Tab-separated table of C-alpha atoms and ligand atoms in Angstrom:
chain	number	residue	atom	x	y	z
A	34	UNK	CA	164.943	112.281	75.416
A	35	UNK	CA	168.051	112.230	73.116
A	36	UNK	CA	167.614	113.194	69.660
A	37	UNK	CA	168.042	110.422	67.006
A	38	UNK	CA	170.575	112.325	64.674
A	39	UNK	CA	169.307	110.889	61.197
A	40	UNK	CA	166.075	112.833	61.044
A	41	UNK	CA	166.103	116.551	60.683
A	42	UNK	CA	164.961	117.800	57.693
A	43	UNK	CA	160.978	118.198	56.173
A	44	UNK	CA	162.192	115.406	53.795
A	45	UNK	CA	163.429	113.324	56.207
A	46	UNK	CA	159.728	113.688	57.580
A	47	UNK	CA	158.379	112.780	54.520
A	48	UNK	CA	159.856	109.333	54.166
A	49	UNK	CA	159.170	109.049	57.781
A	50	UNK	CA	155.487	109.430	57.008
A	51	UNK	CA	155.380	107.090	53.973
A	52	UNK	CA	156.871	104.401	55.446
A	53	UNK	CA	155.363	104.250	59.120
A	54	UNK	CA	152.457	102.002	59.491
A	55	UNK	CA	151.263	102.982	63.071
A	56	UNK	CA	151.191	106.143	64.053
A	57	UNK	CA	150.759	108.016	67.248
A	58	UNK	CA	148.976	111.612	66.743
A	59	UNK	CA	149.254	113.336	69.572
A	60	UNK	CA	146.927	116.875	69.029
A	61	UNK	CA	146.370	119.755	70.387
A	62	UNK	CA	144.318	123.433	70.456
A	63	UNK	CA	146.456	124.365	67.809
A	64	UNK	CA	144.737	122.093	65.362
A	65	UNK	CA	141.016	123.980	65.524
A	66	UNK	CA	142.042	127.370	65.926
A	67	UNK	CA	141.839	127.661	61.943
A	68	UNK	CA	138.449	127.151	62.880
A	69	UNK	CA	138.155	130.265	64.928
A	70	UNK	CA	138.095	128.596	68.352
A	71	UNK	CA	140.638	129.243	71.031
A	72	UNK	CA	143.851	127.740	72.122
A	73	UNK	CA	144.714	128.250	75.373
A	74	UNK	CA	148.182	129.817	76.194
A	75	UNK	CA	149.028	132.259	72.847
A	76	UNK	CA	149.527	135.280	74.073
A	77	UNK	CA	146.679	137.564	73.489
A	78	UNK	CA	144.641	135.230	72.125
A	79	UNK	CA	144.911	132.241	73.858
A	80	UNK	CA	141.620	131.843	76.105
A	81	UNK	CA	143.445	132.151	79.367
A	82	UNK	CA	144.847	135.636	78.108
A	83	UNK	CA	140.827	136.723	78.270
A	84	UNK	CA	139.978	135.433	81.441
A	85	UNK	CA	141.348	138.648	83.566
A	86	UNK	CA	137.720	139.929	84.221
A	87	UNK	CA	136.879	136.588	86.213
A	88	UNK	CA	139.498	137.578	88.932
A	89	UNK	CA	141.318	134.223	89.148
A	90	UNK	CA	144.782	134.034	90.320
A	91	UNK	CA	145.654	131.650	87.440
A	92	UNK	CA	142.859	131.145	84.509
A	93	UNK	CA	143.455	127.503	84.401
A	94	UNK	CA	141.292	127.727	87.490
A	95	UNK	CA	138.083	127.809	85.557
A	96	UNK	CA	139.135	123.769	84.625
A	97	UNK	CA	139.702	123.045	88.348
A	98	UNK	CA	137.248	120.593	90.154
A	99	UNK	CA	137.575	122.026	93.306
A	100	UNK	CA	136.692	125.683	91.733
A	101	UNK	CA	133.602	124.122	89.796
A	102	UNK	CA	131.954	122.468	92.750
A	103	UNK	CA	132.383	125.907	95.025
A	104	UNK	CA	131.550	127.785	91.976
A	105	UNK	CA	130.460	126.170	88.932
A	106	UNK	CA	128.722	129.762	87.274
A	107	UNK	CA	132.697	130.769	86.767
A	108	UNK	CA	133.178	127.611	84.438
A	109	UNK	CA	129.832	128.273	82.859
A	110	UNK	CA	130.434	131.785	82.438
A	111	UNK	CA	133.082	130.612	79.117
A	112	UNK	CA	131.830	127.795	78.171
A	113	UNK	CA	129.630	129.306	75.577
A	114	UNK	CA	132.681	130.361	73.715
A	115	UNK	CA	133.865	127.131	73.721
A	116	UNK	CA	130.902	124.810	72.752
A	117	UNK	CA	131.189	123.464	69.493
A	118	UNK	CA	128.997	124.024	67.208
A	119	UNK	CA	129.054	123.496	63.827
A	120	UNK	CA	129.659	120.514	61.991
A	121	UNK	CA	132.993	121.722	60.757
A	122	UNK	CA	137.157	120.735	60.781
A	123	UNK	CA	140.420	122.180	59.766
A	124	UNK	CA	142.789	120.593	57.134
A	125	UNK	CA	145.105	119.119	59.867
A	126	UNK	CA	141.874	116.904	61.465
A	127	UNK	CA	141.657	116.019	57.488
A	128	UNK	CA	145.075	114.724	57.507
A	129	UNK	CA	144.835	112.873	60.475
A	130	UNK	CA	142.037	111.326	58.824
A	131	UNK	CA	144.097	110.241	55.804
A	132	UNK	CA	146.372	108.765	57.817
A	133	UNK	CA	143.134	106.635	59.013
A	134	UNK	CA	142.210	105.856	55.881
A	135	UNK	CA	146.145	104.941	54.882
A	136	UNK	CA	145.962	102.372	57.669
A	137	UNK	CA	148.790	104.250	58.797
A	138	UNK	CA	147.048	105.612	62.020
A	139	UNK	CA	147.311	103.872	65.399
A	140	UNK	CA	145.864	106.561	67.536
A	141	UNK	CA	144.983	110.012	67.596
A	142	UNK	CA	145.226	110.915	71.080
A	143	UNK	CA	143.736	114.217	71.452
A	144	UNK	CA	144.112	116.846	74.319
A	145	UNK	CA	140.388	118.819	73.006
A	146	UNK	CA	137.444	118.939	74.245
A	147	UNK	CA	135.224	119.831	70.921
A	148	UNK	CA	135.256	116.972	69.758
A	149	UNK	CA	135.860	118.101	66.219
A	150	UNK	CA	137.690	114.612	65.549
A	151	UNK	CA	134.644	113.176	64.758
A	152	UNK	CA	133.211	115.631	61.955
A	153	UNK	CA	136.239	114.796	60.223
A	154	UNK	CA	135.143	111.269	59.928
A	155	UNK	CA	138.143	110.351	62.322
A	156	UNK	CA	136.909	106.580	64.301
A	157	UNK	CA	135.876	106.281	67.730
A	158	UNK	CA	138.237	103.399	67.902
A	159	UNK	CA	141.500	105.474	66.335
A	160	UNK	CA	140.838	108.263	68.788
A	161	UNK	CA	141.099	108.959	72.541
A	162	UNK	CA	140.177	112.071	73.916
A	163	UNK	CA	142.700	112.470	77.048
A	164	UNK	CA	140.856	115.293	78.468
A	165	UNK	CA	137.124	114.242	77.796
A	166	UNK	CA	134.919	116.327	75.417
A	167	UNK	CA	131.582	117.647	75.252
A	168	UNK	CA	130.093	114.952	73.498
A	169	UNK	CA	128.475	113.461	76.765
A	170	UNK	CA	128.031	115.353	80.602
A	171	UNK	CA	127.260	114.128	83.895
A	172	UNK	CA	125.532	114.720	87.024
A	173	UNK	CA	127.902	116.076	89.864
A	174	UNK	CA	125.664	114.794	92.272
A	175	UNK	CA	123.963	111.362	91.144
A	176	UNK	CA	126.306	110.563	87.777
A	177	UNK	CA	123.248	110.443	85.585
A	178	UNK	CA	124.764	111.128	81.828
A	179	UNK	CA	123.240	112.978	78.850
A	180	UNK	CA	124.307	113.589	75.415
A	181	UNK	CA	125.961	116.726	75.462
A	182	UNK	CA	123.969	118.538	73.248
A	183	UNK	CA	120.899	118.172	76.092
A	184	UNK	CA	122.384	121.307	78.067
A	185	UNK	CA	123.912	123.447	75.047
A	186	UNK	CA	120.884	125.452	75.246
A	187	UNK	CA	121.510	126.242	78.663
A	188	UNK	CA	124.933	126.852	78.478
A	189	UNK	CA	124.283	129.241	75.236
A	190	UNK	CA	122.113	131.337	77.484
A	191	UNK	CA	123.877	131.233	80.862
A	192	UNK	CA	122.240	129.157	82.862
A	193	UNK	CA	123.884	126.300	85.394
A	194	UNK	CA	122.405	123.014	83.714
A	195	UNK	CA	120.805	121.034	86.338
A	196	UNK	CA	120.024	117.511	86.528
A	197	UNK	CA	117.232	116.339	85.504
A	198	UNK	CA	117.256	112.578	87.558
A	199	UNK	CA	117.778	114.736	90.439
A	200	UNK	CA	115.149	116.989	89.791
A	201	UNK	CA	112.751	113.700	89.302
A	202	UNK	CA	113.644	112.690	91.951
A	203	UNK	CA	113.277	115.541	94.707
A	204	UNK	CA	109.589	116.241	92.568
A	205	UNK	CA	108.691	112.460	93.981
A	206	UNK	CA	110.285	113.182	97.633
A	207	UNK	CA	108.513	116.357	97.784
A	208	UNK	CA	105.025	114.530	97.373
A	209	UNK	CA	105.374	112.243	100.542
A	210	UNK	CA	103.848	113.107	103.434
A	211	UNK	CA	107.014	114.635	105.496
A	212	UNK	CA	108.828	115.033	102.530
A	213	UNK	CA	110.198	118.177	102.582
A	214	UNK	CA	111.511	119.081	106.072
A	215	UNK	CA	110.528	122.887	107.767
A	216	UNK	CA	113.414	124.773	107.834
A	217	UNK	CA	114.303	126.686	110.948
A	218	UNK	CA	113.566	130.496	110.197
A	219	UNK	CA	117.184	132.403	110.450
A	220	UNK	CA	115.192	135.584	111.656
A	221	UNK	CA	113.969	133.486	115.117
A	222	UNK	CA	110.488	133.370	115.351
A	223	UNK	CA	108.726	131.681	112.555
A	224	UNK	CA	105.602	133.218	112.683
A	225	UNK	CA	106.807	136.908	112.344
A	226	UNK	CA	107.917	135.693	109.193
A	227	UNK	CA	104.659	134.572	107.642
A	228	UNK	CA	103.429	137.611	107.295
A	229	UNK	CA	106.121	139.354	105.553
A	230	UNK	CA	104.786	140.023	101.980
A	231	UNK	CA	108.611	139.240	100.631
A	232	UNK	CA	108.929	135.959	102.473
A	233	UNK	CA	108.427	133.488	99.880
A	234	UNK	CA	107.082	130.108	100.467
A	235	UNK	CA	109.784	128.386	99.567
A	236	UNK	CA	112.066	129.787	102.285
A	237	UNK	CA	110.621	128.148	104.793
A	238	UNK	CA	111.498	124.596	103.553
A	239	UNK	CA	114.237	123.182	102.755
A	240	UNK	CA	114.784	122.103	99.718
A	241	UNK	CA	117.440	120.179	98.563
A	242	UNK	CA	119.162	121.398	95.167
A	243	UNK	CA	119.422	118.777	91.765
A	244	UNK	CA	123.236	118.272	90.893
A	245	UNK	CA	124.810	120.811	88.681
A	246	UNK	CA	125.461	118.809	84.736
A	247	UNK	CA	128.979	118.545	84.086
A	248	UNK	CA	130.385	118.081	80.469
A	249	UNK	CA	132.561	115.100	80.761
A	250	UNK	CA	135.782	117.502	80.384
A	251	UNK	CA	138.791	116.069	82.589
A	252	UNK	CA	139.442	119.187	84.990
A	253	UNK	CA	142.307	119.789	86.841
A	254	UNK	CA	142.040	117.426	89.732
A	255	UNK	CA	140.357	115.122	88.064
A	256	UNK	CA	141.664	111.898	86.373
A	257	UNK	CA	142.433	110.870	82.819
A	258	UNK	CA	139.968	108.119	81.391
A	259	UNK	CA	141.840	104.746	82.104
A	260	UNK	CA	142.357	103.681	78.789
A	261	UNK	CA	144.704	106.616	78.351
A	262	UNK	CA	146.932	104.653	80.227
A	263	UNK	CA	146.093	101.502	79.712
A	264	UNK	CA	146.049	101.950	75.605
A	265	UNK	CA	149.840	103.572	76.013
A	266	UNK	CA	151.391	101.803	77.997
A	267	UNK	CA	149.924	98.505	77.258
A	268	UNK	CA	149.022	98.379	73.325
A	269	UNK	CA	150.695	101.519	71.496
A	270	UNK	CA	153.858	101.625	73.364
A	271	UNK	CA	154.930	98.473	71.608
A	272	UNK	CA	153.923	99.051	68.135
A	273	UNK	CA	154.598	103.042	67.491
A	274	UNK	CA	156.827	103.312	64.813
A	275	UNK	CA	156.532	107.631	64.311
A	276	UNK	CA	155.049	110.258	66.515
A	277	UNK	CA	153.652	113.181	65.573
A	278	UNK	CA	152.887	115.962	67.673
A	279	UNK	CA	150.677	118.827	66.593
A	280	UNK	CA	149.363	122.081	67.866
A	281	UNK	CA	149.890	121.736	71.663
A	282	UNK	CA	152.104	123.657	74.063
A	283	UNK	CA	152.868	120.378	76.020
A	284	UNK	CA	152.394	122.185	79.194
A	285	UNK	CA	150.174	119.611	80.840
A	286	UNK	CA	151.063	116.648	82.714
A	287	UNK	CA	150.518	113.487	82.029
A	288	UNK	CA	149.745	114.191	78.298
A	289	UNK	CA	152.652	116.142	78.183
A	290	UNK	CA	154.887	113.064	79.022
A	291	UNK	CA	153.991	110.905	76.115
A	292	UNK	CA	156.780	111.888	74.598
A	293	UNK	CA	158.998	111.023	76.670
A	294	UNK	CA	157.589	107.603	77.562
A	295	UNK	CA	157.688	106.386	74.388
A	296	UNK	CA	160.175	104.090	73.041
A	297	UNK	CA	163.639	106.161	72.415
A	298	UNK	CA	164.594	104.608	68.985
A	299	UNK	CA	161.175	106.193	67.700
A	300	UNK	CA	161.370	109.167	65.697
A	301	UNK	CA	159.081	112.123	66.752
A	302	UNK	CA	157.959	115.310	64.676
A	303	UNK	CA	156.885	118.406	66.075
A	304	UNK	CA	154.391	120.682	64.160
A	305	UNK	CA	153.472	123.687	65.805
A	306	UNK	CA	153.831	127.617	65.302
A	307	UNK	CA	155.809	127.465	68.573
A	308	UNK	CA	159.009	125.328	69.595
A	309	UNK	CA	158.799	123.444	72.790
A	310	UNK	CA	162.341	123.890	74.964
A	311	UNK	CA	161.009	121.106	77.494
A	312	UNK	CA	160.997	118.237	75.090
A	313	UNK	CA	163.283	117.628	72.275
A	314	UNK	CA	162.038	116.530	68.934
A	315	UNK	CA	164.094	115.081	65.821
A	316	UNK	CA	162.362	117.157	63.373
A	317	UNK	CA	160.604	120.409	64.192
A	318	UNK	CA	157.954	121.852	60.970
A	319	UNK	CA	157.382	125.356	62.217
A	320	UNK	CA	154.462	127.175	61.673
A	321	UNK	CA	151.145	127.016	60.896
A	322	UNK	CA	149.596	123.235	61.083
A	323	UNK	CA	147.756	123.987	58.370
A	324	UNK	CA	150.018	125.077	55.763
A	325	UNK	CA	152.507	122.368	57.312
A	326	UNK	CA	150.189	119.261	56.851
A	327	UNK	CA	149.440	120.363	53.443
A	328	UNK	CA	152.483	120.767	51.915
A	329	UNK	CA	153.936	117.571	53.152
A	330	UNK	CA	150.871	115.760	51.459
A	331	UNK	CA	151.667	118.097	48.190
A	332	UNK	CA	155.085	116.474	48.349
A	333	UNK	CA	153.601	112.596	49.299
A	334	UNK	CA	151.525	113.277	46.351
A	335	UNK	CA	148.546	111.935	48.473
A	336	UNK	CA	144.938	114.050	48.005
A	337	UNK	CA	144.275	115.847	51.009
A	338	UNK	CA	140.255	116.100	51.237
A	339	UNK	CA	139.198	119.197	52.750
A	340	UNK	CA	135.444	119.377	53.489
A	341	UNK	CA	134.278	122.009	56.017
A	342	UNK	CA	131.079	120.236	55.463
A	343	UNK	CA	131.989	116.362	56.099
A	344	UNK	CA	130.733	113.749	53.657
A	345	UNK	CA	127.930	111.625	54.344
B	20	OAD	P1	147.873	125.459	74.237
B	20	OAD	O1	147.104	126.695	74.020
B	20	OAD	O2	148.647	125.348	75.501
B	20	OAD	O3	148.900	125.243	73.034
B	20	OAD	C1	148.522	125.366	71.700
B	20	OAD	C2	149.750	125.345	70.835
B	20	OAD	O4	149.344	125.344	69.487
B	20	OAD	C3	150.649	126.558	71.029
B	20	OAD	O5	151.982	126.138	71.034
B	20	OAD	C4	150.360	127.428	69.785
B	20	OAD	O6	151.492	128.162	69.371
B	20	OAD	C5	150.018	126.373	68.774
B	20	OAD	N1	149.112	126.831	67.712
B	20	OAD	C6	147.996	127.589	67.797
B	20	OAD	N2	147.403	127.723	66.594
B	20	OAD	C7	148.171	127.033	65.701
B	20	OAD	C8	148.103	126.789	64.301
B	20	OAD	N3	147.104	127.270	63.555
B	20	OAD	N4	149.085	126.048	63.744
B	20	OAD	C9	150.102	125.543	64.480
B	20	OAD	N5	150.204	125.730	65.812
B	20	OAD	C10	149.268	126.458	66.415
B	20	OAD	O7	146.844	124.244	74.067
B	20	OAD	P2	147.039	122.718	74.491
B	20	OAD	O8	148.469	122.332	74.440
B	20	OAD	O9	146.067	121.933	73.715
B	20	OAD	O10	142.793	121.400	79.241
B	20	OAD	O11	146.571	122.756	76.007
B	20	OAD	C11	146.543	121.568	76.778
B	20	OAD	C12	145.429	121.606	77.789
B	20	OAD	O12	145.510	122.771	78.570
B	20	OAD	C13	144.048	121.661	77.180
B	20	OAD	O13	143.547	120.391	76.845
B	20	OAD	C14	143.213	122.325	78.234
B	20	OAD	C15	144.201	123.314	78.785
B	20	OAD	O14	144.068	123.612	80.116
B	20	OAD	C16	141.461	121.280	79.486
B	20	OAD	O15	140.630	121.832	78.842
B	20	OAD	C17	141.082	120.388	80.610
């Protein structure tokens, strides 16, 4: 994508800002780690930089659906220390909320999964979370959803979260006559078993497993909701008059190709503590989103509400 030569400068941003009436948001990990959670690819504290211990041959394997249905303890194993918890947001999910309440914002489209949009007041309507969130999970096995706060508790203290439909279900099986089938004994002759004082009961039978709960995160492997594309192509593509771009690496495809799919006479600002060479912006605002967002409201004169605590 070209650059459009008449925007360069934090001023030129400015006016940019004032005068656009629907604008695209597209956000990163960069926005929450004020907050204290992780992004993903600083180095040294990105959360793929602490995933050595797990043995992967690329971290971003503990997002892969093929990875989580062999093995779904090694996606467990970090969720914990990504589950949102408190009701809190940084000033940039504040300004992204003024732009809401400017009627200036068409969508936030949001690469996160912790779902911090929402404390900030930002509407379900404004946003769409291209890689899912934690706000609702799903059974592997039979699709049965829960809010995602029902298996927190088990994530917090490290166990797989398991279906509860399923589990219903297999409970009622287990009660018909016949229900549970014998299981051949691996050791050959049943009997010799039976008297083993280690041989549980249970080995005998076999019982089928309830599915493993999912939070609805978009893996690798998996899909994008549909109205990611749907929404761009089809609704904001046509009325975008600024982008903004905050807080993401733009490493991952398809988000990563916004963009570049959007309409070239569109201006685009970059605000991030690291430049992108993949993608060229018309005005970059290095540093920290924070400080960045704020001072360009200081110089809109527009009230920048911070509340770690949202308002009722
Ligand atoms: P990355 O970790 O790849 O990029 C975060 C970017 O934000 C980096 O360029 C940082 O320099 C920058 N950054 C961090 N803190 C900042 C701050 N306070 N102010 C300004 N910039 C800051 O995260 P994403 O681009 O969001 O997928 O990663 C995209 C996807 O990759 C994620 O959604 C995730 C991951 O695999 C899933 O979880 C499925």
């Amino acid at each position: 994508r070209p650059k459009l030569p008449q925007y360069n400068t934090i001023e030129d941003a400015l006016r940019l800002l004032q005068k656009s009436k629907n604008i695209i948001v597209l956000t990163g990990a960069g926005i929450s780690t004020s907050l204290g959670i992780p992004d993903f690819r600083s180095k040294d504290t990105g959360l793929y930089s602490k995933l050595e211990h797990l043995g992967l041959s690329d971290p971003q394997e503990v997002f892969d659906i093929n990875v989580f249905q062999e093995d779904p303890s090694i996606f467990f194993s970090i969720a914990k220390d990504i589950l949102p918890t408190e009701k809190k947001f940084s000033p940039t999910h504040a300004f992204i909320k003024l732009l809401q309440d400017k009627g200036k914002l068409l969508t936030n489209y949001t690469q996160n999964i912790d779902n911090i949009e929402a404390n900030a007041g930002i509407l379900p309507e404004k946003m769409l979370q291209c890689h899912g969130s934690f706000a609702t999970a799903s059974c592997v096995k039979c699709g049965f959803k829960v809010p995602g706060e029902a298996i927190f508790d088990d994530i917090r203290e490290g166990r797989i979260p398991q279906c509860t439909a399923c589990r219903d279900t297999l409970a009622q099986e287990a009660l018909k006559p016949q229900g549970l089938k014998r299981k051949r004994s691996s050791t050959g002759d049943h009997k010799d078993r039976k008297g083993l004082e280690d041989s549980s009961e249970e080995d005998d039978y076999d019982i089928p497993e309830p599915g493993v709960m999912k939070p609805d995160i978009t893996f690798f492997g998996e899909g994008l909701p549909d109205e990611f594309g749907q929404r761009l192509l089809h609704h904001d593509c046509d009325l975008v008059d600024l982008v903004v771009v905050i807080g993401t690496s733009l490493k991952v495809a398809p988000v990563a190709e916004v963009p570049g799919i959007l309409p070239r006479h569109v201006p685009q600002i970059y605000i991030s503590r690291t430049p992108v060479s993949h993608t060229q912006f018309d005005i970059d605002l290095l540093g920290d989103c924070d400080v960045v967002v704020s001072e360009l409201c200081r110089r809109a004169g527009w009230d920048l509400q911070h509340h770690m605590i949202p308002p009722d």
